Short mmCIF file of C-alpha atoms in Angstrom, two decimals:
data_model
loop_
_atom_site.label_atom_id
_atom_site.label_comp_id
_atom_site.label_asym_id
_atom_site.label_seq_id
_atom_site.Cartn_x
_atom_site.Cartn_y
_atom_site.Cartn_z
CA GLN A 1 0.00 0.00 0.00
CA VAL A 2 1.31 3.43 -0.96
CA GLN A 3 0.24 6.52 0.92
CA LEU A 4 0.39 9.87 -0.82
CA VAL A 5 0.29 13.17 1.06
CA GLU A 6 -0.21 16.47 -0.73
CA SER A 7 0.84 19.85 0.61
CA GLY A 8 1.12 23.44 -0.57
CA GLY A 9 -2.47 24.36 -1.26
CA GLY A 10 -4.00 27.62 -0.11
CA LEU A 11 -5.64 30.88 -1.10
CA VAL A 12 -4.06 33.07 -3.74
CA GLN A 13 -5.14 36.00 -5.88
CA ALA A 14 -5.62 35.63 -9.61
CA GLY A 15 -2.27 35.90 -11.37
CA GLY A 16 -0.42 34.49 -8.40
CA SER A 17 1.49 31.24 -7.94
CA LEU A 18 1.42 28.16 -5.75
CA ARG A 19 3.59 25.07 -5.56
CA LEU A 20 2.05 21.76 -4.63
CA SER A 21 4.08 18.80 -3.44
CA CYS A 22 3.23 15.15 -2.99
CA ALA A 23 5.23 12.77 -0.83
CA ALA A 24 4.92 9.00 -1.15
CA SER A 25 5.44 6.40 1.56
CA THR A 26 7.30 3.92 -0.58
CA ARG A 27 10.93 3.22 -1.40
CA THR A 28 9.83 2.33 -4.90
CA PHE A 29 8.47 5.83 -5.56
CA SER A 30 10.74 6.22 -8.58
CA SER A 31 9.06 3.26 -10.29
CA TYR A 32 5.65 4.97 -10.43
CA ALA A 33 4.33 7.40 -12.97
CA MET A 34 2.70 10.27 -11.10
CA GLY A 35 -0.21 12.49 -11.91
CA TRP A 36 -2.12 15.48 -10.60
CA PHE A 37 -5.87 15.74 -10.92
CA ARG A 38 -8.35 18.29 -9.66
CA GLN A 39 -12.00 18.42 -8.77
CA ALA A 40 -14.04 21.59 -8.51
CA PRO A 41 -17.36 21.69 -6.66
CA GLY A 42 -20.11 20.07 -8.70
CA LYS A 43 -17.69 18.88 -11.37
CA GLU A 44 -15.98 15.63 -12.21
CA ARG A 45 -12.37 14.99 -11.35
CA GLU A 46 -10.15 15.97 -14.25
CA PHE A 47 -6.60 15.39 -15.37
CA VAL A 48 -4.11 18.22 -14.82
CA ALA A 49 -0.60 16.90 -15.40
CA ALA A 50 1.48 13.73 -15.31
CA ILE A 51 5.13 12.72 -15.31
CA SER A 52 6.77 9.44 -16.24
CA TRP A 53 8.60 7.28 -13.71
CA ASN A 54 11.99 8.74 -14.62
CA GLY A 55 10.80 12.29 -15.23
CA GLY A 56 11.63 12.09 -18.91
CA ARG A 57 8.12 12.74 -20.17
CA THR A 58 5.51 15.19 -18.99
CA TYR A 59 1.91 15.68 -20.03
CA TYR A 60 -0.52 18.52 -19.43
CA ALA A 61 -4.16 19.31 -19.87
CA ASP A 62 -4.70 22.02 -22.44
CA SER A 63 -6.22 24.27 -19.78
CA VAL A 64 -2.95 24.45 -17.81
CA LYS A 65 -0.34 24.09 -20.53
CA GLY A 66 2.20 26.92 -20.34
CA ARG A 67 1.15 27.83 -16.78
CA PHE A 68 1.75 24.68 -14.76
CA THR A 69 4.93 22.61 -14.53
CA ILE A 70 5.18 19.12 -13.10
CA SER A 71 8.50 17.79 -11.81
CA ARG A 72 9.83 15.10 -9.53
CA ASP A 73 12.75 14.39 -7.26
CA ASN A 74 11.97 12.75 -3.93
CA THR A 75 8.49 14.22 -4.26
CA VAL A 76 6.30 15.11 -7.19
CA ASN A 77 5.68 18.80 -7.53
CA LEU A 78 3.26 21.01 -9.40
CA GLN A 79 4.32 24.60 -9.92
CA MET A 80 1.25 26.64 -10.76
CA ASN A 81 1.72 30.12 -12.19
CA SER A 82 -0.69 32.71 -13.58
CA LEU A 83 -3.49 31.16 -11.58
CA LYS A 84 -7.07 31.84 -12.58
CA PRO A 85 -10.29 31.60 -10.56
CA GLU A 86 -11.25 28.58 -12.68
CA ASP A 87 -8.23 26.75 -11.26
CA THR A 88 -10.01 26.64 -7.91
CA ALA A 89 -10.41 22.98 -6.92
CA VAL A 90 -9.18 20.23 -4.66
CA TYR A 91 -5.95 18.93 -6.17
CA TYR A 92 -5.10 15.25 -5.90
CA CYS A 93 -1.83 13.45 -6.36
CA ALA A 94 -1.94 9.92 -7.80
CA ALA A 95 0.49 7.09 -8.53
CA SER A 96 0.36 4.66 -11.42
CA ARG A 97 2.29 1.43 -11.88
CA SER A 98 1.86 1.43 -15.64
CA GLY A 99 1.72 5.10 -16.53
CA ILE A 100 0.36 4.43 -19.99
CA ARG A 101 -3.05 6.09 -20.15
CA TYR A 102 -1.92 8.96 -17.98
CA GLU A 103 -5.08 11.03 -18.46
CA GLN A 104 -7.38 8.30 -17.20
CA ILE A 105 -8.43 8.21 -13.57
CA GLY A 106 -8.65 4.41 -13.71
CA GLU A 107 -4.98 4.20 -14.63
CA TYR A 108 -3.91 5.24 -11.15
CA ASP A 109 -3.51 2.81 -8.29
CA TYR A 110 -3.11 5.15 -5.33
CA TRP A 111 -4.52 8.57 -4.46
CA GLY A 112 -3.84 11.22 -1.89
CA GLN A 113 -6.48 12.96 0.19
CA GLY A 114 -6.22 16.19 -1.76
CA THR A 115 -5.28 19.78 -1.02
CA GLN A 116 -7.52 22.79 -1.56
CA VAL A 117 -6.47 25.51 -3.99
CA THR A 118 -8.58 28.65 -4.06
CA VAL A 119 -7.93 31.47 -6.52
CA SER A 120 -9.74 34.72 -5.84
CA SER A 121 -10.59 37.21 -8.57
#
């Protein structure tokens, strides 16, 4: 069982930045592809970004491309710049053994509890 713990959420004004981090309770962290998803009130959970097990490939939703950057070292991080009110959501970190269909919720084996990001206008 892998536990994922997100941190770094908060309240920020539109145009501002936040950095989310996700720590995993496994020594085999580097063998998992990692993803970030988000869920706004009344909406379905949606893909935000993903990174391959070795960090060599990254993927982004069109809505965040050019504004968000995913990276990994001992944690997986999501740098969010130029934030917009529509970015307001609970952000979830997830781990995938296969990392093939990185946009698909069902691809991920483990999920964190989420961290709230609120962007005020």
